[in-house]
């Protein structure tokens, strides 16, 4: 599986361990129109899927992971009792047996504006990935998701109080209409803002328990982007074999068990 982009400090490890690069997907939307009785029927149909991502106004609860060197992956706030849990891809935050540290989450990020972090930044406190990901075994790609817990901001607020959150769905099927919002790295996205695509997914034929979308534009930096179906979080972007495809592991009971660990850590 190709990853969108590993952390700066794990590039050498990833290059040695596996052939991973930055792919993408996205789409431009067209809406049909008609006339008379037939038009009414046509207007009730869902819009056709996008084939390429487009610049987006963004989602308040979706942002970037960043440190003093800039941002490298996308993440989003997940509804939790304490309000301080975010989801991203495991390969963004854990490699070669250790987790990243000293980084933050900036929801609603807009790098090309005068205020790139309009809702503030939250320091990451803990990184939780599945044991199977840590083991780096043959099925590691089936666990390419992570949950992070955050410190409150300088005013004592939890991130969910400020920007909201998406409720997770632990039992979604692979064939859904999703909206995916992410942040490509600046070299492929000079505006340094979010992109978005609304399209249909299907089962990933190469990785059981995963889904695939065809939508160009999700280049390096979009790993961890939330896949929202009916407003519920059903997975996060992990990779893609071509620049036209992206993949995500479907959230399931194993993902929920990891989330439960994050919730417990968040309240500790």
Coordinates of C-alpha atoms in Angstrom, one line a residue:
X1 CA 0.0 0.0 0.0
X2 CA 1.3 3.5 -0.8
X3 CA 1.1 6.0 2.0
X4 CA 0.5 9.7 1.3
X5 CA 3.5 10.8 3.3
X6 CA 5.4 9.5 6.4
X7 CA 6.6 11.8 9.1
X8 CA 9.7 13.7 8.3
X9 CA 11.7 11.8 10.9
X10 CA 10.6 8.4 9.5
X11 CA 11.3 8.9 5.8
X12 CA 14.4 6.8 5.8
X13 CA 12.7 4.0 7.7
X14 CA 9.8 3.9 5.4
X15 CA 11.9 4.0 2.3
X16 CA 13.9 1.1 3.6
X17 CA 11.0 -1.0 4.9
X18 CA 8.4 -0.6 2.2
X19 CA 7.7 1.0 -1.1
X20 CA 5.4 3.9 0.0
X21 CA 4.8 7.2 -1.7
X22 CA 2.2 9.9 -2.0
X23 CA -0.9 9.2 -4.0
X24 CA -4.1 11.1 -4.4
X25 CA -7.7 11.4 -5.4
X26 CA -10.5 14.0 -5.8
X27 CA -13.3 15.3 -7.9
X28 CA -15.3 18.0 -9.5
X29 CA -19.0 17.8 -9.2
X30 CA -21.7 18.2 -11.8
X31 CA -25.4 18.5 -11.2
X32 CA -27.9 17.5 -13.8
X33 CA -31.0 19.5 -14.5
X34 CA -34.1 18.7 -16.5
X35 CA -37.7 19.8 -17.1
X36 CA -41.2 18.9 -16.3
X37 CA -42.1 15.8 -14.3
X38 CA -38.9 14.1 -15.4
X39 CA -37.0 17.0 -13.9
X40 CA -38.5 16.4 -10.5
X41 CA -37.3 12.8 -10.6
X42 CA -33.9 13.8 -11.7
X43 CA -33.5 16.5 -9.1
X44 CA -34.2 13.9 -6.4
X45 CA -31.2 11.8 -7.5
X46 CA -27.9 12.2 -5.7
X47 CA -25.3 14.3 -7.5
X48 CA -22.8 12.3 -9.5
X49 CA -19.5 11.5 -7.7
X50 CA -16.6 13.9 -8.1
X51 CA -13.6 12.7 -10.0
X52 CA -11.2 15.3 -8.6
X53 CA -10.9 17.2 -5.3
X54 CA -11.6 20.9 -5.3
X55 CA -10.6 23.7 -2.9
X56 CA -12.9 23.7 0.1
X57 CA -14.0 26.1 2.8
X58 CA -12.9 23.3 5.1
X59 CA -14.5 21.8 8.2
X60 CA -13.8 23.3 11.6
X61 CA -13.1 20.0 13.2
X62 CA -10.6 18.9 10.5
X63 CA -7.1 20.2 10.5
X64 CA -3.4 19.4 10.4
X65 CA -0.7 17.8 12.5
X66 CA 2.2 20.3 12.7
X67 CA 5.4 21.2 14.4
X68 CA 8.1 23.9 13.9
X69 CA 8.9 22.4 10.5
X70 CA 5.3 22.7 9.2
X71 CA 2.4 20.3 8.7
X72 CA 2.6 16.7 7.3
X73 CA -0.8 14.9 7.9
X74 CA -4.5 15.6 8.3
X75 CA -6.5 14.7 11.4
X76 CA -10.0 15.3 12.8
X77 CA -11.8 15.6 16.1
X78 CA -13.8 12.5 17.1
X79 CA -16.7 12.8 19.5
X80 CA -15.6 11.7 23.0
X81 CA -16.7 12.1 26.6
X82 CA -13.9 14.5 27.5
X83 CA -13.8 16.2 24.1
X84 CA -10.0 15.8 23.4
X85 CA -9.6 12.9 21.0
X86 CA -8.6 13.2 17.3
X87 CA -8.2 10.5 14.6
X88 CA -5.5 10.2 12.0
X89 CA -3.5 7.5 10.2
X90 CA -1.1 5.4 12.2
X91 CA 1.8 5.9 9.7
X92 CA 1.6 9.6 10.4
X93 CA 2.5 9.3 14.0
X94 CA 4.2 5.9 14.7
X95 CA 7.1 4.1 13.0
X96 CA 10.1 2.0 13.7
X97 CA 8.8 1.2 17.2
X98 CA 8.2 4.7 18.5
X99 CA 5.6 7.4 18.4
X100 CA 6.2 11.0 17.4
X101 CA 6.3 13.7 20.0
X102 CA 6.4 17.5 20.3
X103 CA 3.7 18.2 17.8
X104 CA 0.2 19.8 17.8
X105 CA -3.2 19.7 16.1
X106 CA -4.5 22.8 14.3
X107 CA -8.2 22.5 13.4
X108 CA -9.6 24.5 10.5
X109 CA -6.1 25.3 9.3
X110 CA -5.7 27.8 6.5
X111 CA -2.0 28.3 5.8
X112 CA -2.5 30.8 3.0
X113 CA -4.3 33.3 5.3
X114 CA -3.2 35.8 7.8
X115 CA -4.4 33.6 10.6
X116 CA -3.5 30.0 9.6
X117 CA -4.8 28.5 12.9
X118 CA -8.1 30.5 13.5
X119 CA -9.3 28.1 16.2
X120 CA -5.9 27.8 17.9
X121 CA -3.6 24.8 18.3
X122 CA -3.7 21.9 20.8
X123 CA -0.6 20.0 22.0
X124 CA -0.7 16.3 21.4
X125 CA -0.4 14.4 24.7
X126 CA -0.7 10.7 23.8
X127 CA -0.5 8.6 20.6
X128 CA -2.4 5.4 20.5
X129 CA -2.0 2.8 17.7
X130 CA -3.1 -0.8 17.4
X131 CA -0.7 -3.4 18.7
X132 CA -0.7 -5.0 15.3
X133 CA 0.6 -1.8 13.8
X134 CA 3.4 -1.7 16.4
X135 CA 4.3 -5.3 15.5
X136 CA 4.6 -4.3 11.8
X137 CA 3.5 -7.7 10.8
X138 CA 1.9 -8.8 7.5
X139 CA -1.5 -7.4 8.5
X140 CA -0.2 -4.0 9.8
X141 CA -1.9 -2.1 6.9
X142 CA -5.3 -3.3 8.2
X143 CA -4.6 -1.2 11.3
X144 CA -3.5 2.1 9.7
X145 CA -5.4 4.3 12.1
X146 CA -4.5 6.1 15.3
X147 CA -6.2 8.2 18.0
X148 CA -4.5 11.1 19.7
X149 CA -5.4 12.8 23.0
X150 CA -4.8 16.5 23.3
X151 CA -4.0 18.9 26.1
X152 CA -6.5 21.8 26.7
X153 CA -5.6 25.1 25.2
X154 CA -4.3 28.1 27.0
X155 CA -7.8 29.0 28.1
X156 CA -8.5 25.5 29.5
X157 CA -10.8 24.5 26.7
X158 CA -11.0 21.1 25.1
X159 CA -10.8 21.1 21.3
X160 CA -14.3 19.6 20.8
X161 CA -15.8 22.6 22.8
X162 CA -14.4 24.9 20.2
X163 CA -14.8 23.2 16.8
X164 CA -17.2 20.3 17.4
X165 CA -16.6 16.6 16.4
X166 CA -17.8 13.8 14.2
X167 CA -19.4 10.8 15.8
X168 CA -17.7 7.5 14.8
X169 CA -19.5 4.6 13.1
X170 CA -17.9 1.2 14.0
X171 CA -20.1 -0.9 11.7
X172 CA -20.2 0.8 8.3
X173 CA -20.2 -1.2 5.0
X174 CA -17.6 -0.4 2.3
X175 CA -20.1 1.0 -0.3
X176 CA -21.0 4.5 0.9
X177 CA -21.2 8.1 -0.4
X178 CA -18.4 9.9 1.5
X179 CA -17.0 13.4 1.8
X180 CA -13.3 13.5 2.4
X181 CA -11.5 16.7 3.4
X182 CA -7.7 16.9 3.7
X183 CA -4.6 19.1 3.4
X184 CA -2.1 18.3 0.7
X185 CA 1.5 19.5 1.3
X186 CA 2.2 23.0 0.1
X187 CA 4.4 22.0 -2.8
X188 CA 1.2 20.5 -4.4
X189 CA -1.2 22.9 -2.9
X190 CA 0.2 26.5 -3.0
X191 CA -2.9 28.0 -1.3
X192 CA -2.1 25.7 1.7
X193 CA -5.8 25.3 2.4
X194 CA -8.1 22.3 2.5
X195 CA -9.5 20.3 -0.4
X196 CA -12.6 18.2 -0.5
X197 CA -14.3 15.5 -2.5
X198 CA -17.7 13.9 -2.3
X199 CA -17.8 10.5 -4.1
X200 CA -18.8 6.9 -3.8
X201 CA -16.6 4.2 -2.3
X202 CA -16.3 0.5 -2.9
X203 CA -14.6 -2.5 -1.3
X204 CA -10.8 -2.4 -1.7
X205 CA -10.0 -5.6 -3.5
X206 CA -6.4 -5.7 -2.2
X207 CA -7.0 -5.3 1.5
X208 CA -9.8 -6.9 3.4
X209 CA -11.8 -4.6 5.7
X210 CA -10.8 -1.5 3.6
X211 CA -12.6 0.7 1.1
X212 CA -11.4 2.6 -1.9
X213 CA -12.5 5.9 -3.6
X214 CA -11.5 7.3 -7.0
X215 CA -11.0 11.0 -6.7
X216 CA -7.8 12.7 -7.8
X217 CA -5.9 15.4 -5.8
X218 CA -5.3 13.8 -2.4
X219 CA -1.5 14.1 -2.6
X220 CA 1.1 13.8 0.2
X221 CA -0.2 15.3 3.4
X222 CA -3.7 14.1 3.1
X223 CA -3.1 10.9 5.1
X224 CA -5.4 10.8 8.1
X225 CA -8.2 12.7 6.3
X226 CA -11.6 11.8 7.7
X227 CA -14.1 9.8 5.5
X228 CA -17.5 11.0 6.6
X229 CA -20.7 9.2 5.5
X230 CA -23.9 10.8 6.6
X231 CA -21.8 12.9 8.9
X232 CA -20.3 9.9 10.7
X233 CA -16.6 9.0 10.7
X234 CA -16.2 5.6 9.1
X235 CA -12.4 5.7 8.4
X236 CA -9.3 7.8 7.7
X237 CA -7.3 8.0 4.6
X238 CA -4.3 5.7 4.7
X239 CA -2.9 5.4 1.1
X240 CA -3.7 4.5 -2.5
X241 CA -2.0 2.6 -5.3
X242 CA -2.3 5.4 -7.9
X243 CA -2.8 9.2 -7.9
X244 CA -6.4 8.6 -8.7
X245 CA -7.3 6.3 -5.8
X246 CA -7.3 6.6 -2.0
X247 CA -7.9 3.9 0.5
X248 CA -9.1 3.8 4.1
X249 CA -9.5 1.0 6.7
X250 CA -13.2 0.7 7.7
X251 CA -13.6 1.4 11.4
X252 CA -14.8 -1.8 13.2
X253 CA -14.8 -3.4 16.6
X254 CA -11.0 -3.4 16.7
X255 CA -10.9 0.3 16.0
X256 CA -13.5 0.9 18.7
X257 CA -11.3 -1.0 21.2
X258 CA -8.4 1.4 20.4
X259 CA -10.8 4.4 20.6
X260 CA -11.9 3.2 24.1
X261 CA -8.2 3.1 25.1
X262 CA -7.9 6.7 23.9
X263 CA -11.0 7.8 25.8
X264 CA -9.5 6.2 29.0
X265 CA -6.2 7.9 28.4
X266 CA -7.9 11.2 27.7
X267 CA -9.5 11.2 31.1
X268 CA -6.4 10.2 33.0

